[in-house]
mmCIF file of C-alpha atoms in Angstrom:
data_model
loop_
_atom_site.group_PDB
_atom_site.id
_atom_site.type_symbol
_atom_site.label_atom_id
_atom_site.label_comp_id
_atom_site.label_asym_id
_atom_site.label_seq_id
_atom_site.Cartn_x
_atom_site.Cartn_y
_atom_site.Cartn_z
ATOM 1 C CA UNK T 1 0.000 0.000 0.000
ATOM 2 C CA UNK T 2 2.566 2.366 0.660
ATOM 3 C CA UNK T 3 4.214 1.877 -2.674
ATOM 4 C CA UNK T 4 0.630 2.402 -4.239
ATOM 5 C CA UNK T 5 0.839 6.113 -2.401
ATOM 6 C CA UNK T 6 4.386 6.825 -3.823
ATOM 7 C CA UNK T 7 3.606 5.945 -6.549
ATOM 8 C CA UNK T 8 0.682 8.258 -6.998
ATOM 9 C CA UNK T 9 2.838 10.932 -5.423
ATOM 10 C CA UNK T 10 5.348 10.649 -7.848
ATOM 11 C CA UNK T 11 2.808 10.629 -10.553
ATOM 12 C CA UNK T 12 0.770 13.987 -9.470
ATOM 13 C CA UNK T 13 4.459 15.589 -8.758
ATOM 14 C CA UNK T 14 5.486 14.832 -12.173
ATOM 15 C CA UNK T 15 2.140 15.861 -13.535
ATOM 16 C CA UNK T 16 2.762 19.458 -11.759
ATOM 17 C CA UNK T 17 5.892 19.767 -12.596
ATOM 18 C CA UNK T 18 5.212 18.887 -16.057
ATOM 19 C CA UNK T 19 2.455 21.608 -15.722
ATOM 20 C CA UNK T 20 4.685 24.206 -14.505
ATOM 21 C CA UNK T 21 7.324 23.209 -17.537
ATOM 22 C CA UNK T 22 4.272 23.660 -19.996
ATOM 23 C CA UNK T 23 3.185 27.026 -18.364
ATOM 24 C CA UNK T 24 7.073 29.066 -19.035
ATOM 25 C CA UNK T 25 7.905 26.856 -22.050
ATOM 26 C CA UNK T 26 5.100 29.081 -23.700
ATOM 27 C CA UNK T 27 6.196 32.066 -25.488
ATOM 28 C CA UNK T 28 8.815 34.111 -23.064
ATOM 29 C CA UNK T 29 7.493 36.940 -24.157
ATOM 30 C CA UNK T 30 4.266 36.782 -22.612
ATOM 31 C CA UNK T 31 5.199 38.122 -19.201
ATOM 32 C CA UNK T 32 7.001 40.989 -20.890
ATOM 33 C CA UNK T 33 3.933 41.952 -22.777
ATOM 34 C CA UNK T 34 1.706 41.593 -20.297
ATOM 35 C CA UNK T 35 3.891 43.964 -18.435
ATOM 36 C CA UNK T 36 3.645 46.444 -21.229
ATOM 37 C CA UNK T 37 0.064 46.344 -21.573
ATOM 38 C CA UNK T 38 -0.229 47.542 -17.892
ATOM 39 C CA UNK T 39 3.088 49.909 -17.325
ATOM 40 C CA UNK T 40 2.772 52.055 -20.602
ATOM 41 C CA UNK T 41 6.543 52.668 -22.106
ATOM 42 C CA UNK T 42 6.333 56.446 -21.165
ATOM 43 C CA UNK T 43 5.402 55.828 -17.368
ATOM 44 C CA UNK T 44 9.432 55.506 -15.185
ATOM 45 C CA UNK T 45 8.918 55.283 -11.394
ATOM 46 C CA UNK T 46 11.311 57.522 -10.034
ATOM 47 C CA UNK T 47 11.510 57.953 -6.295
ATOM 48 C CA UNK T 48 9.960 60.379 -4.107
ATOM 49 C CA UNK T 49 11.879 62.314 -1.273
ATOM 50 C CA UNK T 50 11.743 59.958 1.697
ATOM 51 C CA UNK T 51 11.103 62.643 3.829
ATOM 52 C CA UNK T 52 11.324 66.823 3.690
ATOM 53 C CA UNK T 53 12.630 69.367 7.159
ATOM 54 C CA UNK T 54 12.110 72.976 6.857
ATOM 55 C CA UNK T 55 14.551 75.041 8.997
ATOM 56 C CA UNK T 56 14.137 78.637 9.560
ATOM 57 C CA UNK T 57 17.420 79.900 8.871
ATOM 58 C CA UNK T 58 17.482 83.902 9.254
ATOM 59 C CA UNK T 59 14.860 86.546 8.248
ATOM 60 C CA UNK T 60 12.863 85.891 5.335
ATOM 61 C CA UNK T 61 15.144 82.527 4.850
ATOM 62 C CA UNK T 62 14.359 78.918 5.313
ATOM 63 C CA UNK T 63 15.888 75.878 4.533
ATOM 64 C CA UNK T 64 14.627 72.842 2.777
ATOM 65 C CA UNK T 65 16.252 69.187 3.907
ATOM 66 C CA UNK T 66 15.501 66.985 1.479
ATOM 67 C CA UNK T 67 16.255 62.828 2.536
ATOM 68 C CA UNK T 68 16.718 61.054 -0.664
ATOM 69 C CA UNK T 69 16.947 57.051 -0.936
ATOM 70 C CA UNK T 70 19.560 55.333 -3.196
ATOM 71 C CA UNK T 71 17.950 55.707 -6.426
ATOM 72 C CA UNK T 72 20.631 56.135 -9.057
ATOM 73 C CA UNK T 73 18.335 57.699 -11.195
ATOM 74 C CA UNK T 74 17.987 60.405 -9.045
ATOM 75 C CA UNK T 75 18.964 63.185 -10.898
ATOM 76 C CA UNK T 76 17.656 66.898 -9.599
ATOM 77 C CA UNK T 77 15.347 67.698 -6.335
ATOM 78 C CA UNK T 78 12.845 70.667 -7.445
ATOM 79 C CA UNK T 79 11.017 72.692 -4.749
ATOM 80 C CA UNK T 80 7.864 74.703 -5.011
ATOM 81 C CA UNK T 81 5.335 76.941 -3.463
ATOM 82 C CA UNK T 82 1.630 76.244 -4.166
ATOM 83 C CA UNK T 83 -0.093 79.141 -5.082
ATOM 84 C CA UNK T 84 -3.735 79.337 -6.066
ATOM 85 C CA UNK T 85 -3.554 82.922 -7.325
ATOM 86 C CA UNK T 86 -1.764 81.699 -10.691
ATOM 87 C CA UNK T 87 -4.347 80.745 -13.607
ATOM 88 C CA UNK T 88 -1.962 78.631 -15.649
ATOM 89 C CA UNK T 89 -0.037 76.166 -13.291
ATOM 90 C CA UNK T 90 -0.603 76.230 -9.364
ATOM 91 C CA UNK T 91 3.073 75.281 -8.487
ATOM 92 C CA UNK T 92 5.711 78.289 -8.713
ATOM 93 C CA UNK T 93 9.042 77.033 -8.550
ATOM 94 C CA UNK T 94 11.264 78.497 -5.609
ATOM 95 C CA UNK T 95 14.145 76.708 -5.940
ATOM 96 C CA UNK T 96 15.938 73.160 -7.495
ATOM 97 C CA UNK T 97 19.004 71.198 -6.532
ATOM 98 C CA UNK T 98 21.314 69.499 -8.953
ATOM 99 C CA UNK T 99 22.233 65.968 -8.145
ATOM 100 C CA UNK T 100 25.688 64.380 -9.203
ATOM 101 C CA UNK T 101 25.777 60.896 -7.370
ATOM 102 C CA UNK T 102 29.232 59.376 -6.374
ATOM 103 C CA UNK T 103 27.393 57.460 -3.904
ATOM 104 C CA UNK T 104 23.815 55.686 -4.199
ATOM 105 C CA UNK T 105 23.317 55.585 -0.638
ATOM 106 C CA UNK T 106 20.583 57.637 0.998
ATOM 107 C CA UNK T 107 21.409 61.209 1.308
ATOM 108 C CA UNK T 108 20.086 64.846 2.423
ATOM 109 C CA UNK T 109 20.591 67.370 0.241
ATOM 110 C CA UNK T 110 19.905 71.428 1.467
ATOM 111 C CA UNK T 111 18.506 74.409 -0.619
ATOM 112 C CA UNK T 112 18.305 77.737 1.287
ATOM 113 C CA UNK T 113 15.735 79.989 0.132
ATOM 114 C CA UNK T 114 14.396 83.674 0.576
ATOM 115 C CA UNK T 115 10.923 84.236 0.593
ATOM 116 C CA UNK T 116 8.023 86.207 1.792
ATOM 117 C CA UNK T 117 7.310 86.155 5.482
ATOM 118 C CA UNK T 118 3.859 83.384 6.061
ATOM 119 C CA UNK T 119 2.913 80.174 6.144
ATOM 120 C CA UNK T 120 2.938 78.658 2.757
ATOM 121 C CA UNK T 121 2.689 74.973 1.346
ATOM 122 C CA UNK T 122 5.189 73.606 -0.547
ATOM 123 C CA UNK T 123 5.637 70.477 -3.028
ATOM 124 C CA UNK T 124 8.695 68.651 -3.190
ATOM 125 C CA UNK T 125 9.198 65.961 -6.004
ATOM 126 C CA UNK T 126 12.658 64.293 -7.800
ATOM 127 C CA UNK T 127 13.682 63.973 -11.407
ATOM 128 C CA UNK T 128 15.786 61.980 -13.663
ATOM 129 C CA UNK T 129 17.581 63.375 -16.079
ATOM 130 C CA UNK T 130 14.787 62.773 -18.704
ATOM 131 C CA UNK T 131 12.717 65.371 -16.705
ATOM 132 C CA UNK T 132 10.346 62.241 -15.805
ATOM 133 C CA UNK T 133 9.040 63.193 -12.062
ATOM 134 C CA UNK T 134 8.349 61.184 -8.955
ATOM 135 C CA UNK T 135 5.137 61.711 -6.470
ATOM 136 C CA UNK T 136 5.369 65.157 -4.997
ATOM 137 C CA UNK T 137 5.588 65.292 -1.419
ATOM 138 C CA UNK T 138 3.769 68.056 0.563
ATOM 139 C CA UNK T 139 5.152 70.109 3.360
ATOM 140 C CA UNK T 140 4.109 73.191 5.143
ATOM 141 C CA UNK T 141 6.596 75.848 6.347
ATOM 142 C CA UNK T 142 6.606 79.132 7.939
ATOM 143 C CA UNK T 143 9.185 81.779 6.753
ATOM 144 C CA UNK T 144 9.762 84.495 10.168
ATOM 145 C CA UNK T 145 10.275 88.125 8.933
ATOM 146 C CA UNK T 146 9.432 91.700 10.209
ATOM 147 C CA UNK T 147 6.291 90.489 11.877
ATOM 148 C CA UNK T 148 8.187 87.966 14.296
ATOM 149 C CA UNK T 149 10.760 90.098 14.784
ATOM 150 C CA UNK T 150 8.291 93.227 15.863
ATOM 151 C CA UNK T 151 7.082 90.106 18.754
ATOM 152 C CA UNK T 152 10.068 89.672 19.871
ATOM 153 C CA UNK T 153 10.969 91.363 23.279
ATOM 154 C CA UNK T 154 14.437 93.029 24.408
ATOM 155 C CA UNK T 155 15.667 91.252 27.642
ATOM 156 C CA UNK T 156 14.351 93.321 30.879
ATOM 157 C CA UNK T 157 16.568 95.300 32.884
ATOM 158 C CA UNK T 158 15.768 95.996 36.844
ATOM 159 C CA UNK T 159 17.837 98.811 37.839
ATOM 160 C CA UNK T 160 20.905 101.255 36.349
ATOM 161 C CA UNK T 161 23.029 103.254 38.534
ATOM 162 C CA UNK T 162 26.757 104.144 38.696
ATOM 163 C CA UNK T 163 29.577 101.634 39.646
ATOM 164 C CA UNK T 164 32.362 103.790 40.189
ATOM 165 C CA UNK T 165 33.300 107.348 38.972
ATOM 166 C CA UNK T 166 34.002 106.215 35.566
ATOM 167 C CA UNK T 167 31.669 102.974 35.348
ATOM 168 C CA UNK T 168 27.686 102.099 35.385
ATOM 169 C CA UNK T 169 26.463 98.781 36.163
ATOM 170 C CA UNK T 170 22.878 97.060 34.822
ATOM 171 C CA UNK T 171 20.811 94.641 36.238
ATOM 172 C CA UNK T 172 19.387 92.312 34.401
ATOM 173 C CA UNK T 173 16.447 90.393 35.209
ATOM 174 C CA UNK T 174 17.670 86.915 35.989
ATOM 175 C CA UNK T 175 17.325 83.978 32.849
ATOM 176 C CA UNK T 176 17.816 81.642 36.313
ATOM 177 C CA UNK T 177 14.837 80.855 38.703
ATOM 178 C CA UNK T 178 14.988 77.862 41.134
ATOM 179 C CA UNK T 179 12.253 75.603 40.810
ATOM 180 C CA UNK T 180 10.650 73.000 43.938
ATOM 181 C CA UNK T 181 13.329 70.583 43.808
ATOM 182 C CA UNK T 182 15.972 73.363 44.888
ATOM 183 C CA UNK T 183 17.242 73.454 41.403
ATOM 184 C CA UNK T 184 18.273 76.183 39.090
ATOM 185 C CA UNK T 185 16.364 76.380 35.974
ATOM 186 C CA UNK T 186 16.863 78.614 32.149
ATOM 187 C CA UNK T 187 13.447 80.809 32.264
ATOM 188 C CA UNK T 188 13.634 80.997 28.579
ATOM 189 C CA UNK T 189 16.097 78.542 26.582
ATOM 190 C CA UNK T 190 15.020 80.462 23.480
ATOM 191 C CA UNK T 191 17.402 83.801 24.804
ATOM 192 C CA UNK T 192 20.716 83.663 23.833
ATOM 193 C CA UNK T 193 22.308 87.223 24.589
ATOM 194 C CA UNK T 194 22.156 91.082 24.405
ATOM 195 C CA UNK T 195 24.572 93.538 22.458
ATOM 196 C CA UNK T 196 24.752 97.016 23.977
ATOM 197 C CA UNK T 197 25.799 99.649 21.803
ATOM 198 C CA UNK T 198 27.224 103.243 23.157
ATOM 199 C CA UNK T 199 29.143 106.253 22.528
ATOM 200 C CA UNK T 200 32.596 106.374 24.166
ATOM 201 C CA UNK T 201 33.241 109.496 26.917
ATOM 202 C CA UNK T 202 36.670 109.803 25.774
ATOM 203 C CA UNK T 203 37.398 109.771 22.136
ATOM 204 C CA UNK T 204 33.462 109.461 21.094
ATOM 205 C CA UNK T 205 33.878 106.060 19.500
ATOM 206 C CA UNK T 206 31.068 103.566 18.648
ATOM 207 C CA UNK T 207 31.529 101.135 21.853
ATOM 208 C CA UNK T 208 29.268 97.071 22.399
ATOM 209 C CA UNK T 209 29.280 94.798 25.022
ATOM 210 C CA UNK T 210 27.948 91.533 24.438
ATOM 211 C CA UNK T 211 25.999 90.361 27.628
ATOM 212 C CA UNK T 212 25.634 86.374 27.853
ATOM 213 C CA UNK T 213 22.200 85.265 28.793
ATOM 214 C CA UNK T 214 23.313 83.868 31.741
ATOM 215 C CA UNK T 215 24.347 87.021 33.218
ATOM 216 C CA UNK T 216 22.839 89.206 35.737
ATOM 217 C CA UNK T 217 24.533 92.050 35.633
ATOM 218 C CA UNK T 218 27.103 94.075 33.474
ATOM 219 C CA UNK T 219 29.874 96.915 34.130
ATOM 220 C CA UNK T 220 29.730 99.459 31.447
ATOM 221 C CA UNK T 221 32.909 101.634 31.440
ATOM 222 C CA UNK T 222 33.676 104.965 29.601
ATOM 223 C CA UNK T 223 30.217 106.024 29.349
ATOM 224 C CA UNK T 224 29.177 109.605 28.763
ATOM 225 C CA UNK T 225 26.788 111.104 32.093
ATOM 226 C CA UNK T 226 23.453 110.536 30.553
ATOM 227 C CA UNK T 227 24.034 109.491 27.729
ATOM 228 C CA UNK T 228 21.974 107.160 25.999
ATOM 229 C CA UNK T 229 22.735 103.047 24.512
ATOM 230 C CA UNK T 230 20.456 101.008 22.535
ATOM 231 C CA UNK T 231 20.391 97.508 23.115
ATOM 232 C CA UNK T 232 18.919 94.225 20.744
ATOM 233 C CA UNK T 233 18.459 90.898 22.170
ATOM 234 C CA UNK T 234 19.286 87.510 20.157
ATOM 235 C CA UNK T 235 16.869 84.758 20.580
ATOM 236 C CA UNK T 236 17.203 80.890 19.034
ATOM 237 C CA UNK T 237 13.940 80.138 16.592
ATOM 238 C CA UNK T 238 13.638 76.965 18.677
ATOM 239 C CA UNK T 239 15.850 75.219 21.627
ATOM 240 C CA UNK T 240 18.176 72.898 18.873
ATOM 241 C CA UNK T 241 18.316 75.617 16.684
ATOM 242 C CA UNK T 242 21.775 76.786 15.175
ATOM 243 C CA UNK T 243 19.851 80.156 13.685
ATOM 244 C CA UNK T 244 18.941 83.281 15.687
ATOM 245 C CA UNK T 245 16.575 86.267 15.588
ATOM 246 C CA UNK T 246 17.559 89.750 16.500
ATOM 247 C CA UNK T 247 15.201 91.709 18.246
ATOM 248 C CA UNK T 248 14.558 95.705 17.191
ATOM 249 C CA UNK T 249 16.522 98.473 19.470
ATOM 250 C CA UNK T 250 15.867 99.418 22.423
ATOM 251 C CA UNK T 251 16.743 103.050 23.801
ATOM 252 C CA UNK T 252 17.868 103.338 27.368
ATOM 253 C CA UNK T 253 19.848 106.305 29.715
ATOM 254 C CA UNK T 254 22.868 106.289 31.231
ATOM 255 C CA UNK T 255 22.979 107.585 34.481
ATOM 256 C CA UNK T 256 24.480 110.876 35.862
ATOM 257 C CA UNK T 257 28.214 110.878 36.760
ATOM 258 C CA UNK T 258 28.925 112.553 40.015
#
């Protein structure tokens, strides 16, 4: 009996694989024509960006960081911002990136930018060097201008009075607070410093003082009696950030030497 199985095994194995045999013994063209019917000669597949980072990078600036895969037929990175006030095509190009690939390894590739201040959307999408182009990919980004900049406020100051007979000392309001747990904590990580600007008593000379965030209080020498300084504070666009914002002046009075 068990031969009787083999043997039936056998025979339906070699009846499949005869089957099989039959099926790509058939014209060898078949699969390639059945892929032509459904993937038209004109249609390539080019790869999308894998993902897109906007970075605000100064006023009216941002930056676009494009992640690319290893496509080799990746051959430029166009950016653009969607705008429904044009008639004849709703994409306005703001920018494109030329691609030269040693290496077909995933990459990022950067394209700074100066625009209006706003949010805006923009579409991201790759092309060969046929100018077929992939899937755009959407991202929305704000560009910071004269309207952040108005928000932004110059660091407080507490008190101004003289130091010595030739010196005047400020008082900042602390960037340091100390928080339940007994420990000392940044009150805004976004403030990076404050540049004073004045006139010099002796030889009338444009004078600054850069004054770290961390500090509380700073010795201005060689200032003239009641004279006045103007003073902008530098803040990050975001804790990680590399880029800063400058604030608009601020007027203040120098107190009256004795």
């Amino acid at each position: 009996m068990i031969n009787n199985i083999k043997n039936k095994f056998i025979k339906i194995f070699a009846i499949s694989t005869a089957g099989v045999s039959v099926f790509f013994s058939c014209d060898n063209t078949d699969l390639t024509e059945t892929y032509n019917e459904y993937i038209p000669e004109a249609v390539v597949s080019v790869a999308k960006p894998d993902s897109v980072a906007i970075v605000q990078t100064g006023y009216n600036k941002i930056a676009f960081q494009v992640f690319v895969n290893a496509d080799p037929k990746i051959n430029k990175i166009v950016i653009a911002l969607f705008d429904d006030d044009l008639t004849d095509d709703d994409d306005k190009q703001v920018a494109s990136i030329d691609v030269n690939r040693t290496l077909f390894a995933p990459e990022i590739y950067e394209a700074e930018v100066e625009l209006e201040e706003g949010g805006a959307e923009y579409f991201v999408h790759i092309e060969d060097e046929y100018g077929n182009e992939s899937i755009k990919y959407d991202v929305f980004g704000t560009v910071l201008g004269a309207s952040y900049v108005e928000g932004l406020a110059p660091r407080l100051y507490s008190d101004i009075r003289l130091y010595s007979e030739t010196e005047t000392i400020i008082t900042w309001e602390s960037n340091r607070t100390i928080n339940d747990d007994d420990e000392e904590e940044v009150v805004n990580p976004l403030l990076v410093k404050s540049v004073i600007t004045y006139t010099s008593s002796e030889d009338g000379t444009e004078l600054t003082i850069e004054v770290d965030e961390s500090e509380d209080s700073t010795i201005i020498p060689d200032f003239i009696s009641e004279g006045t300084f103007t003073y902008t504070t530098f803040y990050k666009v975001s804790a990680n950030s590399d880029y800063t914002f400058e604030s608009n002046p601020t007027e203040g009075t120098f107190p009256t030497k004795i």
